[in-house]
PDB file of C-alpha atoms in Angstrom:
ATOM      1  CA  LEU A   1     329.576  45.860-118.869  1.00  0.00           C
ATOM      2  CA  ARG A   2     329.739  47.058-115.415  1.00  0.00           C
ATOM      3  CA  ASP A   3     327.538  49.334-113.225  1.00  0.00           C
ATOM      4  CA  ALA A   4     330.361  51.598-112.862  1.00  0.00           C
ATOM      5  CA  ASP A   5     330.238  52.198-116.685  1.00  0.00           C
ATOM      6  CA  ASN A   6     326.666  53.472-116.676  1.00  0.00           C
ATOM      7  CA  SER A   7     327.695  56.748-118.040  1.00  0.00           C
ATOM      8  CA  PRO A   8     328.988  58.266-121.473  1.00  0.00           C
ATOM      9  CA  GLY A   9     332.095  56.383-122.522  1.00  0.00           C
ATOM     10  CA  TRP A  10     333.480  53.556-124.641  1.00  0.00           C
ATOM     11  CA  TYR A  11     335.810  50.457-124.392  1.00  0.00           C
ATOM     12  CA  ALA A  12     338.854  49.941-126.383  1.00  0.00           C
ATOM     13  CA  VAL A  13     341.101  46.743-126.382  1.00  0.00           C
ATOM     14  CA  VAL A  14     344.571  46.351-127.843  1.00  0.00           C
ATOM     15  CA  LYS A  15     347.176  43.581-128.355  1.00  0.00           C
ATOM     16  CA  LYS A  16     350.702  43.070-129.897  1.00  0.00           C
ATOM     17  CA  GLY A  17     350.780  43.671-133.673  1.00  0.00           C
ATOM     18  CA  SER A  18     352.342  41.213-135.940  1.00  0.00           C
ATOM     19  CA  GLY A  19     355.925  40.722-136.174  1.00  0.00           C
ATOM     20  CA  GLY A  20     358.467  40.174-133.030  1.00  0.00           C
ATOM     21  CA  SER A  21     357.759  38.768-129.872  1.00  0.00           C
ATOM     22  CA  LEU A  22     358.559  41.519-127.536  1.00  0.00           C
ATOM     23  CA  TRP A  23     355.860  44.144-126.843  1.00  0.00           C
ATOM     24  CA  PRO A  24     356.220  47.001-124.148  1.00  0.00           C
ATOM     25  CA  GLY A  25     352.726  48.177-124.383  1.00  0.00           C
ATOM     26  CA  ALA A  26     350.683  50.976-126.158  1.00  0.00           C
ATOM     27  CA  SER A  27     349.428  54.553-125.765  1.00  0.00           C
ATOM     28  CA  LEU A  28     345.755  55.019-126.972  1.00  0.00           C
ATOM     29  CA  GLN A  29     345.753  58.448-128.450  1.00  0.00           C
ATOM     30  CA  ARG A  30     342.663  60.227-129.524  1.00  0.00           C
ATOM     31  CA  SER A  31     342.224  63.468-131.728  1.00  0.00           C
ATOM     32  CA  TRP A  32     339.055  65.604-132.847  1.00  0.00           C
ATOM     33  CA  ASP A  33     340.807  66.880-135.856  1.00  0.00           C
ATOM     34  CA  GLY A  34     343.402  64.451-136.971  1.00  0.00           C
ATOM     35  CA  THR A  35     346.474  66.459-136.040  1.00  0.00           C
ATOM     36  CA  ALA A  36     346.575  67.110-132.174  1.00  0.00           C
ATOM     37  CA  TYR A  37     346.310  63.848-130.402  1.00  0.00           C
ATOM     38  CA  THR A  38     345.986  63.327-126.524  1.00  0.00           C
ATOM     39  CA  GLU A  39     346.618  60.160-124.623  1.00  0.00           C
ATOM     40  CA  VAL A  40     343.375  58.612-123.093  1.00  0.00           C
ATOM     41  CA  ALA A  41     344.733  55.438-121.927  1.00  0.00           C
ATOM     42  CA  SER A  42     347.799  53.318-121.798  1.00  0.00           C
ATOM     43  CA  TYR A  43     348.458  49.483-121.771  1.00  0.00           C
ATOM     44  CA  THR A  44     350.989  46.987-120.854  1.00  0.00           C
ATOM     45  CA  ASP A  45     348.665  44.062-121.120  1.00  0.00           C
ATOM     46  CA  ARG A  46     347.133  42.377-123.993  1.00  0.00           C
ATOM     47  CA  ALA A  47     343.560  41.632-124.790  1.00  0.00           C
ATOM     48  CA  VAL A  48     342.239  38.480-126.579  1.00  0.00           C
ATOM     49  CA  PHE A  49     340.499  39.346-129.990  1.00  0.00           C
ATOM     50  CA  GLY A  50     340.397  38.303-133.554  1.00  0.00           C
ATOM     51  CA  VAL A  51     337.661  37.414-136.057  1.00  0.00           C
ATOM     52  CA  THR A  52     334.991  34.806-136.805  1.00  0.00           C
ATOM     53  CA  GLU A  53     335.851  32.018-139.152  1.00  0.00           C
ATOM     54  CA  SER A  54     332.262  30.626-139.350  1.00  0.00           C
ATOM     55  CA  VAL A  55     328.806  32.162-139.156  1.00  0.00           C
ATOM     56  CA  LEU A  56     327.190  32.053-135.575  1.00  0.00           C
ATOM     57  CA  GLY A  57     323.601  31.013-136.256  1.00  0.00           C
ATOM     58  CA  ASN A  58     320.591  33.070-135.527  1.00  0.00           C
ATOM     59  CA  TRP A  59     318.993  33.224-132.156  1.00  0.00           C
ATOM     60  CA  ASP A  60     315.427  34.592-131.016  1.00  0.00           C
ATOM     61  CA  GLY A  61     316.586  36.140-127.804  1.00  0.00           C
ATOM     62  CA  THR A  62     315.409  33.213-125.473  1.00  0.00           C
ATOM     63  CA  ASN A  63     317.283  33.252-122.067  1.00  0.00           C
ATOM     64  CA  ALA A  64     318.605  29.771-122.291  1.00  0.00           C
ATOM     65  CA  PHE A  65     321.995  27.911-123.240  1.00  0.00           C
ATOM     66  CA  ASP A  66     322.134  27.554-126.894  1.00  0.00           C
ATOM     67  CA  GLU A  67     323.321  23.973-127.391  1.00  0.00           C
ATOM     68  CA  TRP A  68     322.691  23.941-131.058  1.00  0.00           C
ATOM     69  CA  SER A  69     325.027  26.728-132.514  1.00  0.00           C
ATOM     70  CA  SER A  70     328.701  26.938-132.645  1.00  0.00           C
ATOM     71  CA  VAL A  71     331.141  29.613-133.776  1.00  0.00           C
ATOM     72  CA  GLN A  72     334.789  29.148-134.993  1.00  0.00           C
ATOM     73  CA  VAL A  73     337.049  32.180-133.915  1.00  0.00           C
ATOM     74  CA  ASN A  74     340.612  33.108-134.691  1.00  0.00           C
ATOM     75  CA  VAL A  75     342.243  34.975-131.841  1.00  0.00           C
ATOM     76  CA  GLY A  76     345.799  34.913-133.163  1.00  0.00           C
ATOM     77  CA  ASP A  77     348.260  34.544-130.287  1.00  0.00           C
ATOM     78  CA  GLY A  78     345.365  34.860-127.685  1.00  0.00           C
ATOM     79  CA  GLN A  79     344.246  31.704-125.819  1.00  0.00           C
ATOM     80  CA  LEU A  80     340.547  30.784-124.682  1.00  0.00           C
ATOM     81  CA  SER A  81     339.683  28.088-122.034  1.00  0.00           C
ATOM     82  CA  SER A  82     336.400  26.170-121.162  1.00  0.00           C
ATOM     83  CA  SER A  83     334.218  26.506-118.347  1.00  0.00           C
ATOM     84  CA  THR A  84     331.385  24.701-116.629  1.00  0.00           C
ATOM     85  CA  ARG A  85     327.569  25.202-116.455  1.00  0.00           C
ATOM     86  CA  THR A  86     327.842  25.704-112.809  1.00  0.00           C
ATOM     87  CA  ASP A  87     330.722  28.262-112.814  1.00  0.00           C
ATOM     88  CA  MET A  88     329.032  30.237-115.530  1.00  0.00           C
ATOM     89  CA  LEU A  89     325.929  30.627-113.630  1.00  0.00           C
ATOM     90  CA  ALA A  90     327.529  31.515-110.701  1.00  0.00           C
ATOM     91  CA  ASP A  91     330.120  34.141-112.154  1.00  0.00           C
ATOM     92  CA  LEU A  92     328.438  36.311-114.800  1.00  0.00           C
ATOM     93  CA  THR A  93     332.026  37.400-116.109  1.00  0.00           C
ATOM     94  CA  ILE A  94     333.446  34.026-117.147  1.00  0.00           C
ATOM     95  CA  ASN A  95     333.860  33.513-120.946  1.00  0.00           C
ATOM     96  CA  VAL A  96     332.036  36.763-122.383  1.00  0.00           C
ATOM     97  CA  MET A  97     332.734  37.490-125.780  1.00  0.00           C
ATOM     98  CA  LEU A  98     331.793  40.082-128.177  1.00  0.00           C
ATOM     99  CA  VAL A  99     330.755  38.535-131.544  1.00  0.00           C
ATOM    100  CA  GLY A 100     329.798  41.182-134.158  1.00  0.00           C
ATOM    101  CA  ASN A 101     327.483  43.322-132.218  1.00  0.00           C
ATOM    102  CA  GLU A 102     326.197  40.436-129.884  1.00  0.00           C
ATOM    103  CA  VAL A 103     327.473  39.672-126.585  1.00  0.00           C
ATOM    104  CA  ILE A 104     327.507  35.897-126.075  1.00  0.00           C
ATOM    105  CA  ARG A 105     329.216  33.451-123.389  1.00  0.00           C
ATOM    106  CA  PHE A 106     330.687  30.215-124.246  1.00  0.00           C
ATOM    107  CA  ARG A 107     331.022  27.064-121.946  1.00  0.00           C
ATOM    108  CA  THR A 108     333.431  24.996-124.233  1.00  0.00           C
ATOM    109  CA  ALA A 109     336.291  26.227-126.305  1.00  0.00           C
ATOM    110  CA  THR A 110     337.817  23.405-128.356  1.00  0.00           C
ATOM    111  CA  MET A 111     341.184  24.216-129.996  1.00  0.00           C
ATOM    112  CA  VAL A 112     341.421  23.447-133.842  1.00  0.00           C
ATOM    113  CA  SER A 113     344.938  24.945-134.236  1.00  0.00           C
ATOM    114  CA  ALA A 114     346.916  27.656-132.378  1.00  0.00           C
ATOM    115  CA  GLY A 115     344.645  30.449-131.682  1.00  0.00           C
ATOM    116  CA  VAL A 116     341.738  28.787-133.452  1.00  0.00           C
ATOM    117  CA  TYR A 117     338.847  27.608-131.438  1.00  0.00           C
ATOM    118  CA  VAL A 118     335.091  26.325-131.927  1.00  0.00           C
ATOM    119  CA  LEU A 119     332.905  27.790-129.239  1.00  0.00           C
ATOM    120  CA  THR A 120     329.760  25.687-128.228  1.00  0.00           C
ATOM    121  CA  GLY A 121     327.554  25.734-125.133  1.00  0.00           C
ATOM    122  CA  LEU A 122     326.587  29.304-125.573  1.00  0.00           C
ATOM    123  CA  ILE A 123     324.511  31.651-123.676  1.00  0.00           C
ATOM    124  CA  ARG A 124     323.270  34.103-126.492  1.00  0.00           C
ATOM    125  CA  CYS A 125     322.155  37.889-126.632  1.00  0.00           C
ATOM    126  CA  PHE A 126     323.676  38.441-123.135  1.00  0.00           C
ATOM    127  CA  ARG A 127     323.525  42.240-121.707  1.00  0.00           C
ATOM    128  CA  GLY A 128     320.520  43.265-123.638  1.00  0.00           C
ATOM    129  CA  THR A 129     322.019  42.463-127.228  1.00  0.00           C
ATOM    130  CA  GLN A 130     318.920  40.598-128.441  1.00  0.00           C
ATOM    131  CA  TRP A 131     318.829  42.919-131.326  1.00  0.00           C
ATOM    132  CA  ALA A 132     322.192  41.698-132.548  1.00  0.00           C
ATOM    133  CA  GLY A 133     321.121  37.900-132.461  1.00  0.00           C
ATOM    134  CA  THR A 134     320.703  37.439-136.186  1.00  0.00           C
ATOM    135  CA  GLY A 135     322.393  38.253-139.202  1.00  0.00           C
ATOM    136  CA  HIS A 136     326.002  37.193-138.303  1.00  0.00           C
ATOM    137  CA  ALA A 137     328.721  36.703-140.878  1.00  0.00           C
ATOM    138  CA  VAL A 138     332.240  35.506-141.476  1.00  0.00           C
ATOM    139  CA  ALA A 139     335.083  37.879-140.335  1.00  0.00           C
ATOM    140  CA  GLU A 140     333.162  39.637-137.667  1.00  0.00           C
ATOM    141  CA  ARG A 141     335.062  40.839-134.590  1.00  0.00           C
ATOM    142  CA  ALA A 142     335.474  38.478-131.617  1.00  0.00           C
ATOM    143  CA  VAL A 143     336.687  40.059-128.622  1.00  0.00           C
ATOM    144  CA  LEU A 144     337.008  38.210-125.268  1.00  0.00           C
ATOM    145  CA  LEU A 145     335.681  40.873-122.723  1.00  0.00           C
ATOM    146  CA  GLY A 146     337.548  41.118-119.508  1.00  0.00           C
ATOM    147  CA  VAL A 147     340.020  43.138-117.616  1.00  0.00           C
ATOM    148  CA  SER A 148     343.266  42.331-119.692  1.00  0.00           C
ATOM    149  CA  GLY A 149     343.957  44.625-122.380  1.00  0.00           C
ATOM    150  CA  THR A 150     340.685  46.576-122.000  1.00  0.00           C
ATOM    151  CA  ARG A 151     340.014  50.056-120.922  1.00  0.00           C
ATOM    152  CA  ARG A 152     336.966  52.192-120.357  1.00  0.00           C
ATOM    153  CA  ILE A 153     337.336  55.470-121.957  1.00  0.00           C
ATOM    154  CA  SER A 154     335.128  58.082-120.059  1.00  0.00           C
ATOM    155  CA  SER A 155     333.375  60.512-122.514  1.00  0.00           C
ATOM    156  CA  GLU A 156     330.674  63.282-122.198  1.00  0.00           C
ATOM    157  CA  ALA A 157     327.103  63.420-123.540  1.00  0.00           C
ATOM    158  CA  ALA A 158     327.872  66.157-126.021  1.00  0.00           C
ATOM    159  CA  GLN A 159     330.527  63.750-127.699  1.00  0.00           C
ATOM    160  CA  ILE A 160     328.029  61.199-128.507  1.00  0.00           C
ATOM    161  CA  ASN A 161     327.703  60.883-132.383  1.00  0.00           C
ATOM    162  CA  VAL A 162     330.760  62.949-132.903  1.00  0.00           C
ATOM    163  CA  SER A 163     333.466  61.286-135.015  1.00  0.00           C
ATOM    164  CA  ARG A 164     337.116  61.204-133.686  1.00  0.00           C
ATOM    165  CA  TYR A 165     340.380  59.901-134.832  1.00  0.00           C
ATOM    166  CA  ILE A 166     342.024  56.986-132.515  1.00  0.00           C
ATOM    167  CA  GLU A 167     345.601  55.389-132.848  1.00  0.00           C
ATOM    168  CA  ALA A 168     347.280  52.894-130.783  1.00  0.00           C
ATOM    169  CA  VAL A 169     350.937  53.679-130.813  1.00  0.00           C
ATOM    170  CA  THR A 170     353.425  51.058-129.406  1.00  0.00           C
ATOM    171  CA  PHE A 171     355.681  52.721-126.655  1.00  0.00           C
ATOM    172  CA  ASN A 172     358.914  54.361-127.786  1.00  0.00           C
ATOM    173  CA  LYS A 173     357.444  54.547-131.210  1.00  0.00           C
ATOM    174  CA  PRO A 174     356.240  57.838-133.169  1.00  0.00           C
ATOM    175  CA  LEU A 175     352.523  58.689-133.653  1.00  0.00           C
ATOM    176  CA  SER A 176     353.225  58.236-137.370  1.00  0.00           C
ATOM    177  CA  SER A 177     353.891  54.569-137.063  1.00  0.00           C
ATOM    178  CA  ALA A 178     350.232  53.870-136.371  1.00  0.00           C
ATOM    179  CA  THR A 179     347.454  54.360-138.642  1.00  0.00           C
ATOM    180  CA  PRO A 180     344.355  56.487-137.431  1.00  0.00           C
ATOM    181  CA  GLU A 181     341.020  55.080-137.466  1.00  0.00           C
ATOM    182  CA  THR A 182     337.819  57.125-137.294  1.00  0.00           C
ATOM    183  CA  PHE A 183     335.357  56.115-134.520  1.00  0.00           C
ATOM    184  CA  THR A 184     331.866  57.637-133.330  1.00  0.00           C
ATOM    185  CA  ASP A 185     330.627  56.677-130.050  1.00  0.00           C
ATOM    186  CA  THR A 186     326.781  56.233-130.691  1.00  0.00           C
ATOM    187  CA  GLY A 187     325.844  56.136-127.037  1.00  0.00           C
ATOM    188  CA  ILE A 188     325.048  52.502-126.919  1.00  0.00           C
ATOM    189  CA  ALA A 189     326.371  52.194-123.378  1.00  0.00           C
ATOM    190  CA  LEU A 190     323.350  54.489-122.361  1.00  0.00           C
ATOM    191  CA  LYS A 191     320.747  52.886-124.376  1.00  0.00           C
ATOM    192  CA  PRO A 192     317.927  51.219-122.407  1.00  0.00           C
ATOM    193  CA  PHE A 193     317.470  47.438-122.919  1.00  0.00           C
ATOM    194  CA  ALA A 194     314.439  46.106-124.723  1.00  0.00           C
ATOM    195  CA  ALA A 195     311.458  45.645-122.423  1.00  0.00           C
ATOM    196  CA  ALA A 196     310.170  41.945-121.984  1.00  0.00           C
ATOM    197  CA  ASP A 197     307.011  40.104-121.699  1.00  0.00           C
ATOM    198  CA  LEU A 198     304.456  42.193-123.759  1.00  0.00           C
ATOM    199  CA  ARG A 199     300.757  41.082-123.207  1.00  0.00           C
ATOM    200  CA  ILE A 200     297.754  42.549-124.815  1.00  0.00           C
ATOM    201  CA  ALA A 201     294.386  42.465-123.098  1.00  0.00           C
ATOM    202  CA  ARG A 202     290.829  43.530-124.163  1.00  0.00           C
ATOM    203  CA  ASP A 203     287.611  44.577-121.970  1.00  0.00           C
ATOM    204  CA  SER A 204     284.229  44.111-123.276  1.00  0.00           C
ATOM    205  CA  SER A 205     284.245  47.613-125.114  1.00  0.00           C
ATOM    206  CA  GLY A 206     287.335  46.687-126.966  1.00  0.00           C
ATOM    207  CA  ASN A 207     289.759  48.842-125.378  1.00  0.00           C
ATOM    208  CA  ILE A 208     293.010  47.594-125.328  1.00  0.00           C
ATOM    209  CA  THR A 209     295.614  47.559-122.387  1.00  0.00           C
ATOM    210  CA  GLY A 210     299.271  46.439-123.018  1.00  0.00           C
ATOM    211  CA  THR A 211     301.643  45.608-120.327  1.00  0.00           C
ATOM    212  CA  PHE A 212     305.244  44.588-120.047  1.00  0.00           C
ATOM    213  CA  LYS A 213     308.392  44.065-118.011  1.00  0.00           C
ATOM    214  CA  ARG A 214     311.190  46.793-117.688  1.00  0.00           C
ATOM    215  CA  MET A 215     314.703  45.416-118.209  1.00  0.00           C
ATOM    216  CA  THR A 216     317.842  47.138-116.673  1.00  0.00           C
ATOM    217  CA  ARG A 217     321.543  47.673-117.560  1.00  0.00           C
ATOM    218  CA  LEU A 218     322.251  47.546-113.807  1.00  0.00           C
ATOM    219  CA  SER A 219     323.115  44.405-111.800  1.00  0.00           C
ATOM    220  CA  PHE A 220     319.868  42.663-110.592  1.00  0.00           C
ATOM    221  CA  ARG A 221     318.913  39.387-109.751  1.00  0.00           C
ATOM    222  CA  PHE A 222     315.179  38.561-109.073  1.00  0.00           C
ATOM    223  CA  LEU A 223     314.613  37.966-105.387  1.00  0.00           C
ATOM    224  CA  SER A 224     310.874  37.539-105.439  1.00  0.00           C
ATOM    225  CA  GLU A 225     307.784  38.471-107.289  1.00  0.00           C
ATOM    226  CA  GLY A 226     306.891  42.114-107.230  1.00  0.00           C
ATOM    227  CA  ILE A 227     310.564  43.391-106.871  1.00  0.00           C
ATOM    228  CA  ASP A 228     311.209  45.912-109.980  1.00  0.00           C
ATOM    229  CA  PRO A 229     314.770  46.020-111.529  1.00  0.00           C
ATOM    230  CA  PRO A 230     316.660  49.253-110.924  1.00  0.00           C
ATOM    231  CA  LEU A 231     315.788  51.815-113.452  1.00  0.00           C
ATOM    232  CA  GLY A 232     319.151  53.037-114.390  1.00  0.00           C
ATOM    233  CA  GLU A 233     317.492  56.341-115.992  1.00  0.00           C
ATOM    234  CA  ALA A 234     316.706  59.858-114.712  1.00  0.00           C
ATOM    235  CA  ALA A 235     313.135  59.104-115.053  1.00  0.00           C
ATOM    236  CA  GLU A 236     310.997  56.190-116.190  1.00  0.00           C
ATOM    237  CA  LEU A 237     309.460  57.012-119.631  1.00  0.00           C
ATOM    238  CA  TYR A 238     308.309  54.795-122.436  1.00  0.00           C
ATOM    239  CA  ASP A 239     306.844  54.993-126.039  1.00  0.00           C
ATOM    240  CA  ALA A 240     304.384  52.516-127.546  1.00  0.00           C
ATOM    241  CA  VAL A 241     304.171  52.606-131.316  1.00  0.00           C
ATOM    242  CA  ILE A 242     301.346  51.028-132.888  1.00  0.00           C
ATOM    243  CA  TYR A 243     301.835  49.934-136.679  1.00  0.00           C
ATOM    244  CA  THR A 244     299.357  48.898-139.513  1.00  0.00           C
ATOM    245  CA  ASP A 245     300.575  45.357-139.979  1.00  0.00           C
ATOM    246  CA  ASN A 246     303.421  42.825-139.142  1.00  0.00           C
ATOM    247  CA  THR A 247     305.855  44.662-141.415  1.00  0.00           C
ATOM    248  CA  TYR A 248     306.235  47.337-138.546  1.00  0.00           C
ATOM    249  CA  THR A 249     306.881  49.950-141.375  1.00  0.00           C
ATOM    250  CA  THR A 250     303.914  52.316-141.246  1.00  0.00           C
ATOM    251  CA  VAL A 251     302.963  54.061-137.737  1.00  0.00           C
ATOM    252  CA  LYS A 252     299.409  54.519-137.000  1.00  0.00           C
ATOM    253  CA  ARG A 253     299.807  55.911-133.534  1.00  0.00           C
ATOM    254  CA  THR A 254     302.411  56.766-131.163  1.00  0.00           C
ATOM    255  CA  ILE A 255     301.589  56.529-127.341  1.00  0.00           C
ATOM    256  CA  ALA A 256     304.380  58.828-125.837  1.00  0.00           C
ATOM    257  CA  SER A 257     305.730  59.470-122.566  1.00  0.00           C
ATOM    258  CA  LEU A 258     304.189  56.588-120.789  1.00  0.00           C
ATOM    259  CA  THR A 259     305.342  56.652-117.097  1.00  0.00           C
ATOM    260  CA  SER A 260     304.598  53.114-116.252  1.00  0.00           C
ATOM    261  CA  ALA A 261     305.052  49.783-117.933  1.00  0.00           C
ATOM    262  CA  GLN A 262     301.595  49.741-119.561  1.00  0.00           C
ATOM    263  CA  PHE A 263     299.714  51.472-122.266  1.00  0.00           C
ATOM    264  CA  THR A 264     296.070  51.956-123.170  1.00  0.00           C
ATOM    265  CA  TYR A 265     294.749  51.929-126.778  1.00  0.00           C
ATOM    266  CA  SER A 266     291.118  52.802-126.398  1.00  0.00           C
ATOM    267  CA  ALA A 267     288.242  51.549-128.675  1.00  0.00           C
ATOM    268  CA  ALA A 268     287.801  54.998-130.072  1.00  0.00           C
ATOM    269  CA  ASP A 269     291.424  55.412-131.139  1.00  0.00           C
ATOM    270  CA  GLN A 270     291.277  52.241-132.851  1.00  0.00           C
ATOM    271  CA  THR A 271     288.401  53.190-134.795  1.00  0.00           C
ATOM    272  CA  SER A 272     289.683  56.516-135.593  1.00  0.00           C
ATOM    273  CA  ASP A 273     293.131  55.031-136.762  1.00  0.00           C
ATOM    274  CA  PHE A 274     291.673  51.810-138.628  1.00  0.00           C
ATOM    275  CA  GLY A 275     288.026  52.384-139.060  1.00  0.00           C
ATOM    276  CA  SER A 276     286.987  49.636-136.801  1.00  0.00           C
ATOM    277  CA  LEU A 277     287.988  47.789-133.585  1.00  0.00           C
ATOM    278  CA  GLN A 278     291.443  45.580-134.180  1.00  0.00           C
ATOM    279  CA  ALA A 279     291.558  41.929-133.419  1.00  0.00           C
ATOM    280  CA  THR A 280     295.246  42.317-133.517  1.00  0.00           C
ATOM    281  CA  VAL A 281     297.600  45.180-132.810  1.00  0.00           C
ATOM    282  CA  TYR A 282     301.220  45.553-133.828  1.00  0.00           C
ATOM    283  CA  THR A 283     303.389  47.390-131.281  1.00  0.00           C
ATOM    284  CA  ARG A 284     306.927  48.179-130.277  1.00  0.00           C
ATOM    285  CA  ILE A 285     307.728  49.289-126.985  1.00  0.00           C
ATOM    286  CA  TYR A 286     310.722  51.732-126.424  1.00  0.00           C
ATOM    287  CA  GLN A 287     312.131  52.840-122.809  1.00  0.00           C
ATOM    288  CA  ARG A 288     313.587  56.264-123.266  1.00  0.00           C
ATOM    289  CA  SER A 289     316.836  57.811-122.003  1.00  0.00           C
ATOM    290  CA  ALA A 290     317.058  61.371-121.090  1.00  0.00           C
ATOM    291  CA  VAL A 291     320.438  61.277-122.978  1.00  0.00           C
ATOM    292  CA  VAL A 292     320.317  58.980-126.047  1.00  0.00           C
ATOM    293  CA  GLY A 293     316.399  58.969-126.487  1.00  0.00           C
ATOM    294  CA  ARG A 294     314.702  55.574-127.349  1.00  0.00           C
ATOM    295  CA  GLY A 295     316.493  52.315-126.461  1.00  0.00           C
ATOM    296  CA  TYR A 296     315.986  48.881-128.103  1.00  0.00           C
ATOM    297  CA  ALA A 297     312.472  47.798-129.195  1.00  0.00           C
ATOM    298  CA  LEU A 298     310.293  45.046-127.696  1.00  0.00           C
ATOM    299  CA  GLN A 299     308.117  44.126-130.672  1.00  0.00           C
ATOM    300  CA  GLY A 300     304.972  42.061-130.301  1.00  0.00           C
ATOM    301  CA  ALA A 301     301.411  41.426-131.435  1.00  0.00           C
ATOM    302  CA  GLY A 302     298.307  40.704-129.931  1.00  0.00           C
TER     303      GLY A 302
END
C-alpha cells in the first residue's frame, strides 16, 4: 500500500473484541510451532473493519468511477465517512477499503444503522487488484485501510508460503485467552501488477508482434508521453504465454524471459504450433519478480 512496504511482509489490523467498553490495546504474537510466541507488533489504536452484508457487483477493471455498484458493510463499532470526488482524486489515501481481496475506494458512506453503511461512488480494482474484481459474496472481509489500528509486519523472502500461528492478545491477559489463527504470507506484496494495453500487430508475412505497457506497485503519476513507470523489480522480465483458444487452458507456447514490453510470435512458430498462421492468438502476459515469480496476468486476444 506504500512504497516503503515494497519488501516481504504483511499487514495486520486489530480492534476491540465484543463485550465491555474499555480496551487497553493488544499485542500481536507470532509462532512458527504453535507453542513459542514472539511479539511482532503492539496496538493501542483500533482499526475499522467488519464484513459485507451485500454482494459487490463484478467490475471489468476499467479505471473509472463505478457509479452503478454499491456494497453494504457492517464495521461494528467503527465509523465511516463520505468524501468528495475532488478530494479523492487529490489524495489517494482517502476512503480505501479492502473488500474480499479487491481494494476499492468509496465516495459516499450512507449510514443504515450503527456501524452499517452502504458504500457508493466507488473506484474499483485499486492497487492492481483487477484480478479480484469479480466473484464477490456476502460476509467477505471489509477493512478500512489506513494508519489507525494497522501495522506492517516485516518478513523475509524465505518465510513466504510458510504457515505460522498468529494471536492478538489484549494487554494484561494471558496468551491462552486468545485463539490462534493460522496464516500464510503468499508474497502478494511483491507480485508484479498486471500489464495493460495489449496490442497485436501482423506484418505482411504473418509474423506477430505484441506490445503492452508495464504497470508498477510504486508511486507514479503520468507526466508526459514516453515516461516509463518505475520498475519496482530487480530486473525487467516478462513471459508471454500463447493458448489454443479463448478458454486459456491449453498452452501452445511460452515465450519466456522477455526483457522489454513486447514479444514476437513468428509465422514459422505459428505454423509449427497450429499448422497454419493464426487469425487470432490468445495470450497472457506476466511480469516476473525475482522473489515470487510471475505476477498477475494481462489477458487478451488479437
